[in-house]
Short mmCIF file of C-alpha atoms in Angstrom, two decimals:
data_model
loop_
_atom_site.label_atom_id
_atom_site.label_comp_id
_atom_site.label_asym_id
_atom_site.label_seq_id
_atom_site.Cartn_x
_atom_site.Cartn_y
_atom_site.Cartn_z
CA UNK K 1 51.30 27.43 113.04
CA UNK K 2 48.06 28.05 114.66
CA UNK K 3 46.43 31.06 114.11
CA UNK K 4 44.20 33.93 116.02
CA UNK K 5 41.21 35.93 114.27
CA UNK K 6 39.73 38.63 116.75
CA UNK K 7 36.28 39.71 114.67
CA UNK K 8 35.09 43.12 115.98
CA UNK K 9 32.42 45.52 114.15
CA UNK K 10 30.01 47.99 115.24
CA UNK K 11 27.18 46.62 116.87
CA UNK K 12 24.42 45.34 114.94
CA UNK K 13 26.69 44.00 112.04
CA UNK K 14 25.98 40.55 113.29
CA UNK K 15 29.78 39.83 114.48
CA UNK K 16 29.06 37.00 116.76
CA UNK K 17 27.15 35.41 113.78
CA UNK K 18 30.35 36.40 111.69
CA UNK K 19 32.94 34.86 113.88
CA UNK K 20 30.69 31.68 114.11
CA UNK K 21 30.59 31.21 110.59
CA UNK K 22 34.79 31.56 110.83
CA UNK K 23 35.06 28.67 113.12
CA UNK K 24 33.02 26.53 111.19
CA UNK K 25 34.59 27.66 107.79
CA UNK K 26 38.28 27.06 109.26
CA UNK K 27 37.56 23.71 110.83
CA UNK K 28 36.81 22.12 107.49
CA UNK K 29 38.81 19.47 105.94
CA UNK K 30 39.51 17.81 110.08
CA UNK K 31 40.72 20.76 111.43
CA UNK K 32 40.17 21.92 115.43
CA UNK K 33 38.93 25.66 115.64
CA UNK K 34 38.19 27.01 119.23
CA UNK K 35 35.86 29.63 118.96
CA UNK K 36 35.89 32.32 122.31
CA UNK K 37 33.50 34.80 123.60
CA UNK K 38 34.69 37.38 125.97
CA UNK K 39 31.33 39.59 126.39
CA UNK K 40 28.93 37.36 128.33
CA UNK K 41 26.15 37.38 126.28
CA UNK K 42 26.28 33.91 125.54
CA UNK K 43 25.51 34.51 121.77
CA UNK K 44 27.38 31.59 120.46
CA UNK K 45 25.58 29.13 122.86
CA UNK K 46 22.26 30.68 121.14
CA UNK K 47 23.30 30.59 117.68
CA UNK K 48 24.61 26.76 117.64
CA UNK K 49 21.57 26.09 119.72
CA UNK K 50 22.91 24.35 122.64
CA UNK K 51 23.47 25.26 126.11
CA UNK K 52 24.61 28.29 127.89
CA UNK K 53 28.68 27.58 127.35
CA UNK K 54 30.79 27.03 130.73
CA UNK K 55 34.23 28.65 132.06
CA UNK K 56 35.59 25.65 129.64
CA UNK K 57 36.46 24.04 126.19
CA UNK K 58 33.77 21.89 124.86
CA UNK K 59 32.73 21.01 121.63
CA UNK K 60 30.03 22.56 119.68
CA UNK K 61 29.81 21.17 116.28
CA UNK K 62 31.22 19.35 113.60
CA UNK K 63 32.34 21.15 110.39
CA UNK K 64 32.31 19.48 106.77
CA UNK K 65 35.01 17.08 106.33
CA UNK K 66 35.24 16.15 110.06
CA UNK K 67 36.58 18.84 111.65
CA UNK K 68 35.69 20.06 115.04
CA UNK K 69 34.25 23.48 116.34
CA UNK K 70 35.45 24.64 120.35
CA UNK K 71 33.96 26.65 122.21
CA UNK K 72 34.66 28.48 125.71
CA UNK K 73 33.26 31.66 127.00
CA UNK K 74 35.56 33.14 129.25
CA UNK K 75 34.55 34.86 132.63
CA UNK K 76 36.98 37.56 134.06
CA UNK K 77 36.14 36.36 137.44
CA UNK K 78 37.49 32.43 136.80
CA UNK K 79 40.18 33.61 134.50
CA UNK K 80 41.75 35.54 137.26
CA UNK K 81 41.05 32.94 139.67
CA UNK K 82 43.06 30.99 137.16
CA UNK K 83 45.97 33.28 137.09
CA UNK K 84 46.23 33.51 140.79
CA UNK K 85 46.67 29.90 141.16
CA UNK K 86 48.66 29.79 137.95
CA UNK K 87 51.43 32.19 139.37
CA UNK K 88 50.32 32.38 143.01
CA UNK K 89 49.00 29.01 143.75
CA UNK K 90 46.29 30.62 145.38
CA UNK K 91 43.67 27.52 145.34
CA UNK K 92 41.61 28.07 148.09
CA UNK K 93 42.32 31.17 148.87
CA UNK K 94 41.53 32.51 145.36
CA UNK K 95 38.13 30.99 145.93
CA UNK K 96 37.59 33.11 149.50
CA UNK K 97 38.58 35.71 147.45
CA UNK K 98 36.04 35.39 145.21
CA UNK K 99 33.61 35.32 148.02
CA UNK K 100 34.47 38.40 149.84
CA UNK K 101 34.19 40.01 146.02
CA UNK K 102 37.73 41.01 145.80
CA UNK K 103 38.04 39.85 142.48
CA UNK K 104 34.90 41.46 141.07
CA UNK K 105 36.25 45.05 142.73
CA UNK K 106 40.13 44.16 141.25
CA UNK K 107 38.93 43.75 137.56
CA UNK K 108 36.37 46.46 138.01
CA UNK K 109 39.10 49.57 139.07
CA UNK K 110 41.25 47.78 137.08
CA UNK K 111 39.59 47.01 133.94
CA UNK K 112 43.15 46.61 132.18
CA UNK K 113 43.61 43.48 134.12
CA UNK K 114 40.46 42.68 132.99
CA UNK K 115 41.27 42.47 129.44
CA UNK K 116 44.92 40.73 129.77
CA UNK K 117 42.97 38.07 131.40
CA UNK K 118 40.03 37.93 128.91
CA UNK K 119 42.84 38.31 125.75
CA UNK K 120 45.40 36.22 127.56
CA UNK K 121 43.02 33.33 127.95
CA UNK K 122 42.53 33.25 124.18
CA UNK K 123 46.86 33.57 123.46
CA UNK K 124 47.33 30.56 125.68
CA UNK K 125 44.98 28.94 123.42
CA UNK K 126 47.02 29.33 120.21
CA UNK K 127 50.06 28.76 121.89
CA UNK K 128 49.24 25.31 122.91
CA UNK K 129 50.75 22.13 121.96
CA UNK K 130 49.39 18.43 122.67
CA UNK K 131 51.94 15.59 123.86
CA UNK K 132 52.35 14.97 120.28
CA UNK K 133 54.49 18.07 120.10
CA UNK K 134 51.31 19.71 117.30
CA UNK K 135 49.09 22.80 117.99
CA UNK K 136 45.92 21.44 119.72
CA UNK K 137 44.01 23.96 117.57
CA UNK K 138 44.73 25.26 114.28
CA UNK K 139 43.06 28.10 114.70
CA UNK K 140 41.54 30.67 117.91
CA UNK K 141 38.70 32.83 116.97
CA UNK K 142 37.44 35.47 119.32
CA UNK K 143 34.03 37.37 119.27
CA UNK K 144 35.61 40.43 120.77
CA UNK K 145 34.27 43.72 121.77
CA UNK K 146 33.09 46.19 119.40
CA UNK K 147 34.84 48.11 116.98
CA UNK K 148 34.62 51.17 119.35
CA UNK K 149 36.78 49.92 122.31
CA UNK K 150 38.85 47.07 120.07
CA UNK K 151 42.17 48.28 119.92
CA UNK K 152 42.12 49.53 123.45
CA UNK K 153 40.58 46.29 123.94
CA UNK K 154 44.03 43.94 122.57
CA UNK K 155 46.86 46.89 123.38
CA UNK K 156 46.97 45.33 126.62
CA UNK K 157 50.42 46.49 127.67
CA UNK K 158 49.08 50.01 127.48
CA UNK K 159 46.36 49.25 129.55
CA UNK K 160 48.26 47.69 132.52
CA UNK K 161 51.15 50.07 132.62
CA UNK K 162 49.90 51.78 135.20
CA UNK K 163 49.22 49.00 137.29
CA UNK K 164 52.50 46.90 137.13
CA UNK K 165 55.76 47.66 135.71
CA UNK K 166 57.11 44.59 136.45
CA UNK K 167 56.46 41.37 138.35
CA UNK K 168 53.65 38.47 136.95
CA UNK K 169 51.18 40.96 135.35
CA UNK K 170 53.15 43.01 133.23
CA UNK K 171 55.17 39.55 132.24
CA UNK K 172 52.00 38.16 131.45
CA UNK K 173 50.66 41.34 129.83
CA UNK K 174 54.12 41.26 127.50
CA UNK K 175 53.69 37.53 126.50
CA UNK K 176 50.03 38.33 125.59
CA UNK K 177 50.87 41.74 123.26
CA UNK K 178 54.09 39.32 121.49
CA UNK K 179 51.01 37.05 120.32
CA UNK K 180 48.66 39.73 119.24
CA UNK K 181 51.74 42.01 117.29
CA UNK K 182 52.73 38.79 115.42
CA UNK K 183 51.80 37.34 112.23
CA UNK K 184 49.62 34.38 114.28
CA UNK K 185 47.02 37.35 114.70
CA UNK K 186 44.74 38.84 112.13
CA UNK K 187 41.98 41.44 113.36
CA UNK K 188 39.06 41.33 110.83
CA UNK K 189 35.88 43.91 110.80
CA UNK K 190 32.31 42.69 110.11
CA UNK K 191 30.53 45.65 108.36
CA UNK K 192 27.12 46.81 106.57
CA UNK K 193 26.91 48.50 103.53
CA UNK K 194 25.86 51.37 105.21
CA UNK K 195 27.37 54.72 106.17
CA UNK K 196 28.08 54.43 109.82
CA UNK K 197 29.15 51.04 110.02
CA UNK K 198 31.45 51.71 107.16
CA UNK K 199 32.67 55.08 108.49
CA UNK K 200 33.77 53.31 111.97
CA UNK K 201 35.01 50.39 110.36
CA UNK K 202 37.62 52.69 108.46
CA UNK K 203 38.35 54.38 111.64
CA UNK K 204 38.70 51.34 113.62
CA UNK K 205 41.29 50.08 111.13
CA UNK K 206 42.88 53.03 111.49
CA UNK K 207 43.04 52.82 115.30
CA UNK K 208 44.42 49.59 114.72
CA UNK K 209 47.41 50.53 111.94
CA UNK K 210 48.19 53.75 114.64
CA UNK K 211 48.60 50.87 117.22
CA UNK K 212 50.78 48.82 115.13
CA UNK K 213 48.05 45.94 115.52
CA UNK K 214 47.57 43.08 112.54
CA UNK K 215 44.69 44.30 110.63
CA UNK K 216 43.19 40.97 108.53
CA UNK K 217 40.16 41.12 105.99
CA UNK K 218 36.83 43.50 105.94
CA UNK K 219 34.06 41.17 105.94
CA UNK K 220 30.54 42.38 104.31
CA UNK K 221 27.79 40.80 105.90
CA UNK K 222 24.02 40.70 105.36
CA UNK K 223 24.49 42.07 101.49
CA UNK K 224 21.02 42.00 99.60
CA UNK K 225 21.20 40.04 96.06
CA UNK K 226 20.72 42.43 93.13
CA UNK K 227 17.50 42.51 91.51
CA UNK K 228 17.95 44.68 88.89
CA UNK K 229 20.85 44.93 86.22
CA UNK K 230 22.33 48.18 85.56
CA UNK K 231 20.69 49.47 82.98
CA UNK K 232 17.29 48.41 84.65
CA UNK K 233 18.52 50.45 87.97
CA UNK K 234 19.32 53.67 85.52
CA UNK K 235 15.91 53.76 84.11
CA UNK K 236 14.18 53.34 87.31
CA UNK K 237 16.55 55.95 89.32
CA UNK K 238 14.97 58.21 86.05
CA UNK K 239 11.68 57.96 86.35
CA UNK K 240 11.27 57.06 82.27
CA UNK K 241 7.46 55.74 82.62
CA UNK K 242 6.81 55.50 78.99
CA UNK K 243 9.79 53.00 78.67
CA UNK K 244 8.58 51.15 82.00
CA UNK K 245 4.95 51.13 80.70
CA UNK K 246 5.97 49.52 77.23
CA UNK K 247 7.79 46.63 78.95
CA UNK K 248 4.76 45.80 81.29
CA UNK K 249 2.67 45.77 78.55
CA UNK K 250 4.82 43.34 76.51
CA UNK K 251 5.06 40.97 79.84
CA UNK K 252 1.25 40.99 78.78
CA UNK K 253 0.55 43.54 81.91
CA UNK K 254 -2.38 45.30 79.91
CA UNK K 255 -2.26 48.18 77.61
CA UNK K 256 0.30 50.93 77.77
CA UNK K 257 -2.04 53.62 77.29
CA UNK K 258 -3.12 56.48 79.43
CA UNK K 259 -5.50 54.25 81.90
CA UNK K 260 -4.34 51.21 80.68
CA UNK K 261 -3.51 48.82 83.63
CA UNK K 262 -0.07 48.42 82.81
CA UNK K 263 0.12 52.83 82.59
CA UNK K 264 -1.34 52.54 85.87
CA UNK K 265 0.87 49.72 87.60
CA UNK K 266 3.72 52.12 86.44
CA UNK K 267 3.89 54.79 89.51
CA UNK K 268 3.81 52.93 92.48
CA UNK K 269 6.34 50.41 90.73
CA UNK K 270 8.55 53.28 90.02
CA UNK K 271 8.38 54.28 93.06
CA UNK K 272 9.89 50.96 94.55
CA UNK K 273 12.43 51.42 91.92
CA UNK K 274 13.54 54.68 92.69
CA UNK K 275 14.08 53.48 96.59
CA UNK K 276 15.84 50.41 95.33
CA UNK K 277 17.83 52.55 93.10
CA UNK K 278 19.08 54.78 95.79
CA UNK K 279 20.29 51.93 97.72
CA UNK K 280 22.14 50.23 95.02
CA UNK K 281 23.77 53.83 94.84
CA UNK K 282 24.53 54.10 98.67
CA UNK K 283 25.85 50.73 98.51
CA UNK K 284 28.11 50.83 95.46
CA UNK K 285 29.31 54.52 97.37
CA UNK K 286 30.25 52.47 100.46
CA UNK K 287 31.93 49.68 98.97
CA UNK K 288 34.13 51.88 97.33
CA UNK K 289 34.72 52.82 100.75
CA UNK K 290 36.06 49.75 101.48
CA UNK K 291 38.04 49.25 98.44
CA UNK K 292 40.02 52.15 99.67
CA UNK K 293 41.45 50.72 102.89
CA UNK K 294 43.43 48.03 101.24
CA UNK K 295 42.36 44.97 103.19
CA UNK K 296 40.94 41.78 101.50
CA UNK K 297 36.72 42.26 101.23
CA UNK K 298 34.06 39.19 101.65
CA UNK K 299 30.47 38.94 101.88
CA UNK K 300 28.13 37.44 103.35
CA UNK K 301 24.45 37.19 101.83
CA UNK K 302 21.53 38.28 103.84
CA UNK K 303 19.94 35.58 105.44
CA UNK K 304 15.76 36.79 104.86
CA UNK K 305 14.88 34.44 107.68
CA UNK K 306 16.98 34.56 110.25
CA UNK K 307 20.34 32.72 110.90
CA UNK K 308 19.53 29.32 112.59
CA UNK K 309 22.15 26.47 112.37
CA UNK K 310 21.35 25.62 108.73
CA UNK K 311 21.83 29.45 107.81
CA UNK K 312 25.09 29.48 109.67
CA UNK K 313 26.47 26.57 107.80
CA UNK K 314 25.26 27.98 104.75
CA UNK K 315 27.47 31.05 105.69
CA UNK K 316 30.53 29.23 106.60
CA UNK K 317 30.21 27.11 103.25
CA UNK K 318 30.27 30.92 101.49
CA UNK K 319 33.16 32.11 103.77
CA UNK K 320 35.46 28.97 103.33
CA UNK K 321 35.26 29.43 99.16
CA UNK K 322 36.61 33.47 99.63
CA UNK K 323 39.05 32.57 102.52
CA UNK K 324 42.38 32.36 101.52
CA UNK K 325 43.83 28.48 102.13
#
């Protein structure tokens, strides 16, 4: 069965990066992933480093073990010039449209429409089958909007109830919510250990359980590695400078007396400590958070210079060992 992951998170949480690192991770061992952007910003294009990615499917990269990474970047405009010819056969016509900028005013008064044609793009996808009778991909990941507007965002058949209660739209509108309600779709949230991202993550998930949506996995990214162990955090977060002092001195840091260089080193290290201590704090607080909302939790190590390709295969070699087979 092939499978849909929408990735959503507050901006800033490096989503895009997130749901890159998906595709790549789920296209190991030969499989086909099609990776889909519905925003416009071309981000995927940027971080596989190739060009800007047109109103079709092309391949992007190879994943480990030969599989293959998909990509499209869907444009409201040529998706409904799709659906008009699809269920219209408005060819031509459809184009003149397009011209005279009816399409650009329909999906802007009707940005409901909008979205079934941005989320039904990405449905068709998974429903798909090649000649051979098999899913063409195994799996459809989307970069969708933020966590803000995401379950407005997939509850399309609220959206375009007021604009068609029956008739092609709301038929295509019903095909698209029987995809996104069923166990082919899993909604995951990229998040920082950090109070607002955390706080709208929860509430996003909520949004989504209230809208009977599939909620999938929480996934941590950009998570600093731990420098010190507990008990090193503790003394630091307490200031105890005669105990700090007497280990500096024994890492042959000068004396530990009053002037001494290691008594002097002491303060401003301390002071590093007791900021690194308070984060350690903040972030154990908010990944308790997380435990609480009962969803599987990843993460994703911060990535000091930048994610370039290399980084982004790194991260999809971490994801695939905590993804579930």
């Amino acid at each position: 069965m092939s499978r849909l992951h929408v990735v959503s998170g507050k901006g800033g949480t490096g989503k895009t990066t997130v749901a890159a690192a998906l595709a790549l991770a789920l296209a190991a061992d030969g499989r086909r992933t099609l990776l889909v952007e519905v925003e416009g910003r071309q981000g995927i294009a940027q971080l596989f480093e190739t060009e800007a990615l047109p109103y079709e499917e092309r391949k992007i990269a190879t994943a480990p073990g030969g599989g293959e990474v998909h990509a499209l970047a869907i444009d409201p405009e040529f998706a409904l010039l799709d659906y008009l010819h699809m269920f219209y056969k408005l060819g031509s016509a459809g184009r003149a449209l397009k011209k005279l900028g009816a399409i650009d005013f329909a999906t802007t008064i009707a940005p409901g429409l909008r979205d079934v044609l941005l989320t039904g793009k990405a449905c068709e996808a998974v429903r798909r089958k090649g000649k051979d009778g098999r899913f063409v991909y195994d799996s459809v990941i989307m970069d969708a909007p933020p966590t803000g507007r995401i379950s407005r965002f997939l509850n399309v058949n609220h959206e375009v109830a007021g604009l068609a209660r029956t008739g092609p739209i709301h038929n295509q509108a019903q095909a698209v919510m029987r995809v996104l309600k069923s166990p082919q779709t899993a909604v995951h949230m990229v998040t920082l250990l950090e109070e607002m991202p955390v706080q709208e993550t929860a509430d996003g998930i909520a949004e989504l359980r209230s809208d009977d949506l599939p909620t999938g996995a929480v996934i941590v990214n950009m998570v600093r590695p731990a420098i010190l162990d507990h008990e090193a955090v503790d003394t630091a977060a307490n200031g105890r400078r005669a105990a700090v002092a007497k280990a500096l001195s024994q890492a042959g840091l000068g004396g530990a007396r009053r002037g001494g260089l290691a008594e002097r080193l002491v303060d401003p290290l301390l002071e590093q400590a007791r900021e690194h201590a308070e984060r350690v704090a903040l972030e154990r607080a908010q990944r308790s958070e997380l435990d609480g909302l009962d969803l599987p939790l990843h993460e994703l190590e911060l990535l000091t210079d930048g994610v370039d390709l290399a980084g982004l295969y790194r991260l999809a070699a971490d994801l695939r060992k905590q993804w579930p087979s």
